[in-house]
Short mmCIF file of C-alpha atoms and ligand atoms in Angstrom, two decimals:
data_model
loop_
_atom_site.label_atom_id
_atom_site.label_comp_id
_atom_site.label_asym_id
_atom_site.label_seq_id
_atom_site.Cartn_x
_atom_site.Cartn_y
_atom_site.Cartn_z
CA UNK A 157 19.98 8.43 2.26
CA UNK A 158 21.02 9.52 5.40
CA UNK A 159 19.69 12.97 5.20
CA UNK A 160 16.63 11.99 4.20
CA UNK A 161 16.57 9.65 7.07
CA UNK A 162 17.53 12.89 9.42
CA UNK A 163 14.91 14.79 7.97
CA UNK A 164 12.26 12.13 8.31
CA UNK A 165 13.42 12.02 12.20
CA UNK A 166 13.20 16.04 12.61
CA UNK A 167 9.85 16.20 10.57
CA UNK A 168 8.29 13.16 12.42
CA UNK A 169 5.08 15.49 13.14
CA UNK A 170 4.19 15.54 9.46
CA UNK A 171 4.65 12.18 8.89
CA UNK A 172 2.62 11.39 12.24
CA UNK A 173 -0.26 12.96 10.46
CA UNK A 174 0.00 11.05 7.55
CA UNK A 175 -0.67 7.78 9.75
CA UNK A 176 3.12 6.56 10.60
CA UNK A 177 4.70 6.77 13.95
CA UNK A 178 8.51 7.00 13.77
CA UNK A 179 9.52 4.57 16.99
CA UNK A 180 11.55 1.70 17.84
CA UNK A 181 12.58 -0.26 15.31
CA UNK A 182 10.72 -3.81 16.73
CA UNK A 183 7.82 -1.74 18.01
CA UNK A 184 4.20 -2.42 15.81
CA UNK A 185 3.24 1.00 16.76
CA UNK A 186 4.84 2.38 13.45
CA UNK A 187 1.66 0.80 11.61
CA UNK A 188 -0.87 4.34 12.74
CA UNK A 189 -0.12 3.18 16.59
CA UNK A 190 -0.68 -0.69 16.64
CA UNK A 191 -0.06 -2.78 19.13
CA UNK A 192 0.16 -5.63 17.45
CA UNK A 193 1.25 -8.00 14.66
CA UNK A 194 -2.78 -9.22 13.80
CA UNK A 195 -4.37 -5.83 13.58
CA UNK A 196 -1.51 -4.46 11.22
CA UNK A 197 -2.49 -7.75 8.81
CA UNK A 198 -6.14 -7.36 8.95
CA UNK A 199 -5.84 -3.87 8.43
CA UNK A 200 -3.51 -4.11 5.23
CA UNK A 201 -6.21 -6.51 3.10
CA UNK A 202 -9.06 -4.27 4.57
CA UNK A 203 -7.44 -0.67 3.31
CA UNK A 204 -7.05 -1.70 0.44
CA UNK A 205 -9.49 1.32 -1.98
CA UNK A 206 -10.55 2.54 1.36
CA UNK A 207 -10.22 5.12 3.76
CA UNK A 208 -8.01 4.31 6.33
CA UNK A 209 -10.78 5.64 9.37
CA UNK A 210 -13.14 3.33 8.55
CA UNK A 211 -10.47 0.43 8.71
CA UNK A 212 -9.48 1.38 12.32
CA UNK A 213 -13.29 1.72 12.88
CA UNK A 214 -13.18 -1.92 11.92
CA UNK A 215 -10.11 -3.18 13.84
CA UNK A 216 -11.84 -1.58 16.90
CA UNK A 217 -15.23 -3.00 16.57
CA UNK A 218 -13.18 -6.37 15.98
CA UNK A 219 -10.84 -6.21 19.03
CA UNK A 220 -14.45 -5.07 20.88
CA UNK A 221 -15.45 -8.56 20.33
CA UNK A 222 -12.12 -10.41 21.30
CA UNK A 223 -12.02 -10.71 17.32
CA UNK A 224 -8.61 -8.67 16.37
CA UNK A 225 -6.73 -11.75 15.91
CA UNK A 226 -5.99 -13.23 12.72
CA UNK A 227 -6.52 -17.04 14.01
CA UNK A 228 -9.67 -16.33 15.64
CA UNK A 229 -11.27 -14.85 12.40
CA UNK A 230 -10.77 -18.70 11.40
CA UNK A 231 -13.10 -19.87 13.29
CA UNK A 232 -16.03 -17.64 12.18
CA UNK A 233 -18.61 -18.40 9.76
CA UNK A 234 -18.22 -15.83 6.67
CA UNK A 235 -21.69 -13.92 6.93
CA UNK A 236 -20.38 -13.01 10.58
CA UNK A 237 -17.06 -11.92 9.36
CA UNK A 238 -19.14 -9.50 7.06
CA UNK A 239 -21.30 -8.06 8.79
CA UNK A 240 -18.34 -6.95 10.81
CA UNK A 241 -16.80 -6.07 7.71
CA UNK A 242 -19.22 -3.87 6.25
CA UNK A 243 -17.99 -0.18 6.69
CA UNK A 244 -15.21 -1.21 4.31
CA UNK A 245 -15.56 -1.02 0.15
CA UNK A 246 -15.67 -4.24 -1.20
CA UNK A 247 -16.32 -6.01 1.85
CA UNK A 248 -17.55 -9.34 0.85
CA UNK A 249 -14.28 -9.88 -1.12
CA UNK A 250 -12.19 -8.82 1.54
CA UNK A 251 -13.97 -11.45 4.17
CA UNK A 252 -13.54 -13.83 1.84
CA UNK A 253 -9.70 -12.82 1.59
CA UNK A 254 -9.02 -12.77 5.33
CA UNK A 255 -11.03 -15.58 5.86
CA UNK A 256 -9.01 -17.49 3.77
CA UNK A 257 -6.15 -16.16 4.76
CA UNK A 258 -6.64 -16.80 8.84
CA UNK A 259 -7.32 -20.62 7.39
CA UNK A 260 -4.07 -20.23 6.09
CA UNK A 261 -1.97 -18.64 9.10
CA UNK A 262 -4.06 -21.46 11.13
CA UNK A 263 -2.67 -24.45 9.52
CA UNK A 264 0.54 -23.22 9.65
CA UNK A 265 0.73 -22.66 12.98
CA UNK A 266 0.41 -18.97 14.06
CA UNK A 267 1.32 -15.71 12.57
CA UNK A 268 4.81 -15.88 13.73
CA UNK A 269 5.55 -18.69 11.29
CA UNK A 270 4.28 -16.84 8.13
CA UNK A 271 5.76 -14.11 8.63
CA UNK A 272 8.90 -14.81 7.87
CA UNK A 273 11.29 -13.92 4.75
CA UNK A 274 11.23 -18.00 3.70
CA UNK A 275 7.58 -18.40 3.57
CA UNK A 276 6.89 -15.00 1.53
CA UNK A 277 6.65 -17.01 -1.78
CA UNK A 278 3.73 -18.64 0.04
CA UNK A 279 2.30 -15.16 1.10
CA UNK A 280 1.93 -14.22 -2.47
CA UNK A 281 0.36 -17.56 -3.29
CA UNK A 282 -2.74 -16.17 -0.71
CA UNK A 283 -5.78 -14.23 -2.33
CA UNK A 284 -5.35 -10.64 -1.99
CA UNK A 285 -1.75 -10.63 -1.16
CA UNK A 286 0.36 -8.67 -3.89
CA UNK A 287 3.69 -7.88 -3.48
CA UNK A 288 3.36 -4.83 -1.62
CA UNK A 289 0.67 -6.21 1.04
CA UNK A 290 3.49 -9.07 1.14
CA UNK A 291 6.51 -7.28 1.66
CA UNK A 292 4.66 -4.16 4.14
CA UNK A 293 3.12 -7.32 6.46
CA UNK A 294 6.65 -8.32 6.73
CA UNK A 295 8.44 -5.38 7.50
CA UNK A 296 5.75 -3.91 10.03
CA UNK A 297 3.95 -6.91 11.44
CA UNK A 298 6.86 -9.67 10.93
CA UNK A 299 10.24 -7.59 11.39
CA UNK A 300 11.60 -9.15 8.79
CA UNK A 301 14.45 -6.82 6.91
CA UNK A 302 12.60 -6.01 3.19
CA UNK A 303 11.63 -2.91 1.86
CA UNK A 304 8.40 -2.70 0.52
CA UNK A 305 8.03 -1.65 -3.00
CA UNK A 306 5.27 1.34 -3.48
CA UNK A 307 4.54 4.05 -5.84
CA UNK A 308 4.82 6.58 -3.39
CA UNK A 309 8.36 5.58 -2.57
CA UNK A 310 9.29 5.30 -6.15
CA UNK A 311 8.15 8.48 -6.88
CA UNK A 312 9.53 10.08 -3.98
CA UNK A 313 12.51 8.56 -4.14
CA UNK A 314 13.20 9.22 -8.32
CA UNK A 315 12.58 13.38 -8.08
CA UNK A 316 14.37 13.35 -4.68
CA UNK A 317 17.81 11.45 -7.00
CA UNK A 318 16.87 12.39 -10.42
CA UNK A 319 17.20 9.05 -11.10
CA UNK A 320 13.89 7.71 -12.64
CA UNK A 321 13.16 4.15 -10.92
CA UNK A 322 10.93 1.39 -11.77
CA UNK A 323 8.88 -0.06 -8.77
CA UNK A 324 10.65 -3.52 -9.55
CA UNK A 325 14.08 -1.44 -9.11
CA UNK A 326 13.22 0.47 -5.73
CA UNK A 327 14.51 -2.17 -3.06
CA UNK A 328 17.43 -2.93 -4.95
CA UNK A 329 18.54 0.67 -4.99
CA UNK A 330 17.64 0.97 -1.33
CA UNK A 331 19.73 -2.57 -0.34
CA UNK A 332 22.55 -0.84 -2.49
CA UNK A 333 22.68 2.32 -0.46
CA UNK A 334 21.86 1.69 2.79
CA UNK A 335 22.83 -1.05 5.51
CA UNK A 336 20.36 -4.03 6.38
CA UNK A 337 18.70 -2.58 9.27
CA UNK A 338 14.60 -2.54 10.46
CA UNK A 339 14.64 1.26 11.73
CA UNK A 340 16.34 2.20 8.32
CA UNK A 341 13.94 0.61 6.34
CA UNK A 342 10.82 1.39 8.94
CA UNK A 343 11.72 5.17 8.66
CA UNK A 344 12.31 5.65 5.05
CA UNK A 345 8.85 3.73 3.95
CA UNK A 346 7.14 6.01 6.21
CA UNK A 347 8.65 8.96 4.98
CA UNK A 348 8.75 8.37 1.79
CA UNK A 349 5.22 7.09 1.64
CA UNK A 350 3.95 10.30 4.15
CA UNK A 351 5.68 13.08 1.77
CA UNK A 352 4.20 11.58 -1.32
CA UNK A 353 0.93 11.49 -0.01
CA UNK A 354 1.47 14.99 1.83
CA UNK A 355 3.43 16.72 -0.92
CA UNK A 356 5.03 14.93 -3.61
CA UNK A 357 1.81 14.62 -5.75
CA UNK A 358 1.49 12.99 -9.17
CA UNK A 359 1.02 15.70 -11.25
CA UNK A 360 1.50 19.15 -9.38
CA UNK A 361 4.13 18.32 -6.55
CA UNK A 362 4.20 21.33 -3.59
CA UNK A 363 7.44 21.22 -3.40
CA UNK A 364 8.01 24.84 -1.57
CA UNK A 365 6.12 23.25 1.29
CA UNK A 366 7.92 20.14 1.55
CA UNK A 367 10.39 19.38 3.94
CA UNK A 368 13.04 17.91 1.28
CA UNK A 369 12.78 20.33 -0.66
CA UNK A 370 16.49 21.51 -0.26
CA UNK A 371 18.01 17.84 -0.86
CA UNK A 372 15.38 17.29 -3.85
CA UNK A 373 17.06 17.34 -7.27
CA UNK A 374 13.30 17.99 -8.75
CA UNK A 375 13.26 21.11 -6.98
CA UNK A 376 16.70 22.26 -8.47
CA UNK A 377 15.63 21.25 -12.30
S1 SF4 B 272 10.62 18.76 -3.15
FE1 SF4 B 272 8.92 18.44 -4.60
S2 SF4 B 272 9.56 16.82 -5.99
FE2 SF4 B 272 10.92 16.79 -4.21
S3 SF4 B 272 10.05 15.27 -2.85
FE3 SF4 B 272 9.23 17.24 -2.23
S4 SF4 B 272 7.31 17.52 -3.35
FE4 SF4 B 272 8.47 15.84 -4.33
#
């Protein structure tokens, strides 16, 4: 795991390409450059089946308005919060979801208290929120020291160890082999996730242009 984690640090142009900014480990700027907790949650229910430009067209328009907080979508009425929503597939569903959700956050008390490892039972209990939108919200927006489960990273992560892995059995193999820490667990979703959308494809992987190709058991088979 370590040289992966190297090679994720000297290839952190690729993976800068594929959205992910390798930085400091508390910073929110690993979410495509965010600056801050809210726009890395609205963001994860709105990308959802879309394409991520038209999301940050979104977040824009929204922070345009003094809207790029999660507590003060609360407060609007749901045709407002899609109209604003509207560039994005499936954007009634998705008001409703963050809607609800800002409700949520609002009763609670603020961001900073759901997004915490103790209340992420209560996370999945929200509309929309699946383990993965759980666990990435966490890690990115929250800090919080879980690795997020994804199909990228499983597959990734199986040819790299020629170990086929279940998505239910990815963090505990990553807790087993590498110490609690936020910048470990920052750098290897984002590289795992950026070289299986860059390289490591379902059915024809290009491995002889990917950068682990020399540590990748697939590539040795
Ligand atoms: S070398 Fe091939 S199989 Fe291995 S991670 Fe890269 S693209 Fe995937």
């Amino acid at each position: 795991m370590n040289e992966l984690v190297g090679l994720f640090q000297e290839n952190r142009d690729i993976i800068r390409s594929t959205g992910w900014v390798i930085t400091d480990p508390k910073s929110y700027a690993w979410w495509d450059g965010f600056d801050s907790a809210d726009k890395i949650v609205i963001s994860a229910f709105l990308v959802q089946l879309t394409k991520w430009e038209s999301v940050k067209r979104v977040i824009r328009t929204l922070e345009e308005n003094s809207l790029a907080k999660v507590e003060s979508l609360a407060d609007l009425d749901l045709p407002s919060l899609e109209t604003y929503f509207k560039p994005i597939n499936f954007y009634r569903t998705k008001a409703r979801r963050v809607m609800s959700f800002a409700r949520f956050v609002k009763e609670m008390g603020g961001l900073d208290k759901v997004l915490v490892l103790e209340k992420r039972p209560l996370l999945l209990k929200q509309e929309g929120v699946g383990e993965e939108t759980a666990d990435s919200i966490l890690l990115f927006a929250g800090n919080q020291p879980i690795f997020p489960s994804t199909e990228y990273s499983r597959r990734v992560l199986s040819r790299v160890t020629g170990r086929d892995m279940s998505k239910r059995e990815l963090p505990g193999f990553v807790y087993s082999n590498v110490q609690q820490d936020l910048y470990l667990y920052k750098i290897l979703h984002a590289g795992l996730g950026a070289v299986g959308k860059a390289f490591c494809l379902l059915t024809k992987p290009k491995c002889d242009r990917c950068f682990l190709k020399q540590v990748c058991e697939y590539n040795y088979r």
